[in-house]
Amino acid sequence: MFRLNPYRIGWRTIKTAVGMALGVIITKLLGLDNYASSAILVVLCIKDTKMHSVHAIFSRFVSCLIAIGFGATIFPLLGQHAWVLGLIVLLFIPLTVTINTQEGVVTSIVILLHFFNADVIDVSLMLNEVMLLVVGLSIAFIMNTIMPSFEKALTDYQNNIETQIRHIFETYSTMCIKNIQQADLSFNQLLLSIQQAKSIAFRDVKNHFVRNENSYYHYFDMRQDQVEILQRIHHSLQLITVDDPLLPKLATLFKEMADNVNENNYTAMRLHLLYEIRLQIDDLPLPQTHDELYTRSSIIQILYDTEEYLHIKSKFGSLKLYHQVT
């Protein structure tokens, strides 16, 4: 069944439209032949990120220069015939694949067709095609330097993820205080948020020519590792079936961690509290029943997992802002 897809005009559409218009206007003012072809260059070089754009521009520039060389030498020798055009393409495409510039094949074919349809193949035609390349690719490069900032989106994801983790620790604290085995917790939305945030952070990396890493990406990667530990802790909490003297202290630890989830928090105080709980284990009487033994062993496992959670954060340090990593 036919249906219309929702669509909104984004940055890439606007840049493509403006770039095409500028390409045609400038090449026409310069008096170049086939000036409309500059618009094709602009369309094919507008990408989602700056790094992808640079790679596309480089590939098209190199492949088009090769196409100009093929067209300027082979057509005058063999004639401007359809089979000659096919022969050039037969030789040209494998060459671009070999030197990893196959992304520019489409624009190069356009250049070859200019030579194929030209009345005279001379130096002026070659210069005309080079100028089309320079103008079209330059406009595409300028358009691609205009990229929306991802900082607000990344900050929003960061706050959202920290809110969800805070809720998890508060729930853990409640489970310890009230000795509840089951809690309404789901990690799917949290993991989805982290994956979406990492995707945006990766795109942000590709929008910088100088640096090739992003503190936000490492931050979300760190949170993903921590969520895996939180899932293990949740499983261990579900195995606690009887009351234990360590549960109130564990509840206090989780409450402390809930209040200090944000990225600039130091973990030393939480580790100190955790080690105090572990030292108290030796002073407690041994479990007398099977359920008490399972509960105590689950608490010990929770303490080890919580320590690992805190160590992951301590290795990460603080989340740096953009101006600190550029």
XYZ file of C-alpha atoms in Angstrom:
326
model
C 0.000 0.000 0.000
C 1.323 3.426 -0.970
C 1.956 5.810 1.896
C 3.870 9.027 2.435
C 6.934 8.952 4.675
C 7.380 11.810 7.145
C 10.311 14.038 6.282
C 11.837 17.247 7.531
C 14.385 19.494 5.868
C 17.713 18.986 7.633
C 21.145 20.555 7.481
C 22.351 18.215 4.746
C 19.422 19.071 2.469
C 19.927 22.805 2.984
C 23.679 22.565 2.356
C 23.110 20.507 -0.785
C 20.605 22.982 -2.202
C 22.750 26.044 -1.433
C 25.938 24.335 -2.653
C 24.390 23.276 -5.955
C 23.105 26.771 -6.625
C 26.481 28.348 -5.773
C 28.326 25.830 -7.958
C 26.202 26.559 -11.010
C 26.304 30.334 -10.467
C 30.081 30.527 -9.989
C 31.024 28.226 -12.871
C 28.621 30.065 -15.178
C 30.109 33.430 -14.184
C 33.564 32.001 -14.939
C 32.338 31.112 -18.423
C 33.014 27.395 -18.087
C 31.464 24.868 -20.420
C 29.217 22.186 -18.893
C 28.885 24.424 -15.842
C 25.881 22.493 -14.540
C 28.154 19.528 -13.849
C 29.596 21.356 -10.841
C 26.247 20.771 -9.134
C 26.771 17.000 -9.483
C 30.100 17.284 -7.682
C 28.494 19.204 -4.829
C 25.631 16.709 -4.428
C 27.937 13.699 -4.297
C 30.387 15.283 -1.837
C 27.925 16.465 0.808
C 28.297 13.937 3.628
C 27.126 13.476 7.217
C 30.541 14.188 8.736
C 33.591 16.278 7.857
C 35.958 13.295 7.657
C 33.632 11.431 5.275
C 33.405 14.593 3.202
C 37.191 14.963 2.965
C 37.534 11.337 1.864
C 34.805 11.788 -0.763
C 36.388 14.998 -2.096
C 39.841 13.421 -2.293
C 38.506 10.313 -4.059
C 36.590 12.347 -6.619
C 39.462 14.739 -7.279
C 41.971 11.939 -7.924
C 39.604 9.798 -9.999
C 38.471 12.776 -12.068
C 42.067 13.771 -12.802
C 42.673 10.205 -14.006
C 39.512 10.411 -16.134
C 40.744 13.670 -17.669
C 44.052 11.977 -18.496
C 42.295 8.987 -20.091
C 39.885 11.185 -22.062
C 42.626 13.539 -23.301
C 44.848 10.712 -24.555
C 42.677 7.786 -25.655
C 39.848 9.627 -27.467
C 42.222 11.551 -29.794
C 44.054 8.291 -30.591
C 41.104 5.935 -31.138
C 38.277 8.358 -31.855
C 35.164 9.410 -29.947
C 33.240 6.169 -30.450
C 30.958 4.305 -28.081
C 33.273 1.269 -27.974
C 36.189 3.542 -27.043
C 34.150 4.978 -24.185
C 33.406 1.442 -23.027
C 37.099 0.513 -23.278
C 38.114 3.506 -21.173
C 35.564 2.604 -18.490
C 36.783 -1.005 -18.608
C 40.297 0.192 -17.799
C 39.335 3.081 -15.551
C 37.131 1.374 -12.926
C 39.649 -1.362 -11.948
C 42.310 1.350 -11.597
C 40.176 3.388 -9.193
C 39.454 0.262 -7.146
C 43.176 -0.475 -6.982
C 44.030 2.963 -5.606
C 40.875 3.072 -3.427
C 39.195 6.026 -5.147
C 36.212 4.124 -6.586
C 33.880 6.510 -4.757
C 34.608 9.018 -7.525
C 33.612 6.767 -10.442
C 30.228 8.454 -11.059
C 31.649 11.974 -11.315
C 34.552 10.690 -13.401
C 32.115 9.192 -15.925
C 30.518 12.625 -16.244
C 33.951 14.067 -17.051
C 34.565 11.323 -19.625
C 31.238 12.104 -21.290
C 32.321 15.728 -21.643
C 35.365 14.526 -23.601
C 33.221 12.064 -25.532
C 30.827 14.835 -26.680
C 33.461 17.569 -27.182
C 33.984 18.979 -30.678
C 37.663 19.531 -29.980
C 39.823 17.875 -27.314
C 42.571 20.295 -26.373
C 44.228 21.973 -23.385
C 41.363 24.433 -22.915
C 38.924 21.533 -22.469
C 41.201 19.956 -19.882
C 41.501 23.265 -18.007
C 37.730 23.673 -18.178
C 37.198 20.269 -16.507
C 39.828 20.979 -13.856
C 38.138 24.281 -13.023
C 34.777 22.515 -12.734
C 36.423 20.133 -10.285
C 38.065 22.869 -8.235
C 34.914 24.976 -7.939
C 32.540 22.074 -7.243
C 34.789 20.363 -4.696
C 35.707 23.640 -2.982
C 32.060 24.529 -2.468
C 31.362 21.015 -1.162
C 34.241 21.340 1.306
C 33.003 24.716 2.544
C 29.456 23.410 2.923
C 30.702 20.442 4.928
C 32.582 22.620 7.380
C 29.141 23.773 8.525
C 28.096 20.986 10.852
C 25.574 21.109 13.706
C 27.024 20.791 17.193
C 26.329 17.522 18.996
C 27.274 18.894 22.401
C 23.714 19.489 23.613
C 22.557 16.050 22.442
C 25.518 14.371 24.126
C 24.951 16.291 27.351
C 21.271 15.328 27.315
C 22.162 11.669 26.851
C 24.704 11.915 29.645
C 22.136 13.372 32.049
C 19.516 10.826 31.031
C 21.885 7.889 31.519
C 23.010 9.165 34.907
C 19.377 9.590 35.969
C 18.630 5.980 35.038
C 21.714 4.710 36.891
C 20.757 6.795 39.916
C 17.320 5.177 39.892
C 18.926 1.728 39.746
C 21.081 2.396 42.810
C 18.128 3.837 44.711
C 16.171 0.683 43.879
C 19.076 -1.469 45.058
C 19.167 0.460 48.326
C 15.437 -0.098 48.810
C 15.813 -3.807 48.057
C 18.454 -4.085 50.804
C 16.457 -2.104 53.377
C 13.164 -3.912 52.812
C 14.733 -7.247 51.865
C 12.872 -7.373 48.542
C 13.966 -9.954 45.978
C 12.014 -8.609 43.008
C 12.070 -5.040 41.718
C 10.616 -3.390 38.644
C 13.917 -2.835 36.865
C 14.730 -3.042 33.166
C 18.141 -2.356 31.663
C 16.988 -2.389 28.025
C 16.192 1.313 27.802
C 19.449 2.243 29.526
C 21.515 0.114 27.156
C 19.624 1.546 24.176
C 20.344 5.094 25.366
C 24.040 4.283 25.711
C 24.193 2.802 22.190
C 22.464 5.856 20.715
C 24.778 8.174 22.631
C 27.867 6.298 21.413
C 26.624 6.585 17.836
C 26.310 10.361 18.137
C 29.677 10.629 19.897
C 31.296 8.655 17.067
C 29.798 11.028 14.501
C 31.203 13.914 16.517
C 34.690 12.375 16.268
C 34.344 12.315 12.484
C 33.495 16.030 12.499
C 36.978 17.003 13.701
C 40.042 17.046 11.485
C 42.627 17.400 14.253
C 41.621 15.024 17.037
C 40.535 11.445 16.482
C 39.006 10.666 19.855
C 36.112 11.923 21.895
C 35.890 12.040 25.670
C 32.135 11.542 25.456
C 32.535 8.314 23.492
C 34.870 6.875 26.146
C 32.470 8.063 28.832
C 29.499 6.206 27.301
C 31.701 3.174 26.714
C 32.608 3.253 30.416
C 28.934 3.465 31.366
C 28.180 0.451 29.188
C 30.769 -1.590 31.087
C 29.250 -0.416 34.366
C 25.734 -1.409 33.298
C 26.930 -4.964 32.732
C 28.111 -4.972 36.367
C 24.820 -3.462 37.532
C 23.011 -6.375 35.895
C 25.187 -8.820 37.805
C 24.495 -6.973 41.061
C 20.760 -7.139 40.374
C 20.978 -10.884 39.883
C 22.839 -11.270 43.180
C 20.301 -9.145 45.036
C 17.559 -11.458 43.850
C 19.340 -14.351 45.625
C 19.141 -12.655 49.031
C 16.325 -14.431 50.857
C 16.963 -13.753 54.560
C 17.936 -10.796 56.691
C 21.653 -10.130 57.190
C 23.510 -7.580 59.376
C 25.351 -6.317 56.284
C 22.229 -5.339 54.363
C 21.698 -1.912 56.056
C 25.335 -1.022 55.375
C 24.993 -2.172 51.784
C 21.855 -0.044 51.477
C 23.834 2.970 52.713
C 26.568 2.294 50.165
C 24.070 2.123 47.312
C 22.399 5.337 48.497
C 25.800 7.038 48.525
C 26.458 5.847 44.983
C 23.021 7.025 43.864
C 23.797 10.496 45.209
C 27.184 10.585 43.473
C 26.560 9.178 40.007
C 27.715 12.205 38.010
C 30.954 12.007 36.074
C 32.996 14.455 38.204
C 32.524 12.450 41.373
C 35.543 10.928 43.077
C 35.191 7.257 43.991
C 37.602 7.153 46.958
C 34.887 7.771 49.578
C 32.662 5.029 48.178
C 35.574 2.580 48.044
C 36.445 3.414 51.652
C 32.880 2.652 52.720
C 32.912 -0.579 50.739
C 36.167 -1.744 52.355
C 34.737 -1.012 55.797
C 31.835 -3.349 55.048
C 34.185 -6.073 53.848
C 36.307 -5.792 57.002
C 33.208 -6.241 59.143
C 32.472 -9.603 57.526
C 35.231 -11.263 59.601
C 33.655 -10.027 62.851
C 30.211 -11.422 62.072
C 29.080 -14.878 63.182
C 29.079 -17.524 60.469
C 25.806 -18.278 58.674
C 23.858 -21.055 60.385
C 21.452 -22.092 57.658
C 21.583 -22.787 53.951
C 19.618 -19.590 53.148
C 21.872 -17.485 55.362
C 24.930 -18.890 53.592
C 23.473 -18.064 50.161
C 22.581 -14.582 51.330
C 26.046 -13.894 52.779
C 27.809 -15.207 49.668
C 25.536 -13.067 47.471
C 26.413 -9.983 49.520
C 30.129 -10.735 49.207
C 29.728 -11.102 45.432
C 27.835 -7.790 45.324
C 30.707 -6.099 47.153
C 33.242 -7.439 44.650
C 31.078 -6.333 41.708
C 30.547 -2.920 43.265
C 34.290 -2.538 43.743
C 34.807 -3.324 40.061
C 32.128 -0.758 39.177
C 33.966 1.919 41.164
C 37.369 0.981 39.771
C 36.072 1.380 36.219
C 34.979 4.905 37.074
C 38.246 5.750 38.837
C 40.232 4.697 35.733
C 38.075 6.899 33.521
C 38.474 10.080 35.562
C 36.403 13.126 34.690
C 34.568 13.865 31.481
C 36.418 16.597 29.611
C 34.617 19.336 27.747
C 35.145 20.090 24.056
C 37.545 22.991 24.589
C 39.683 20.752 26.804
C 40.247 18.086 24.171
C 40.696 20.211 21.066
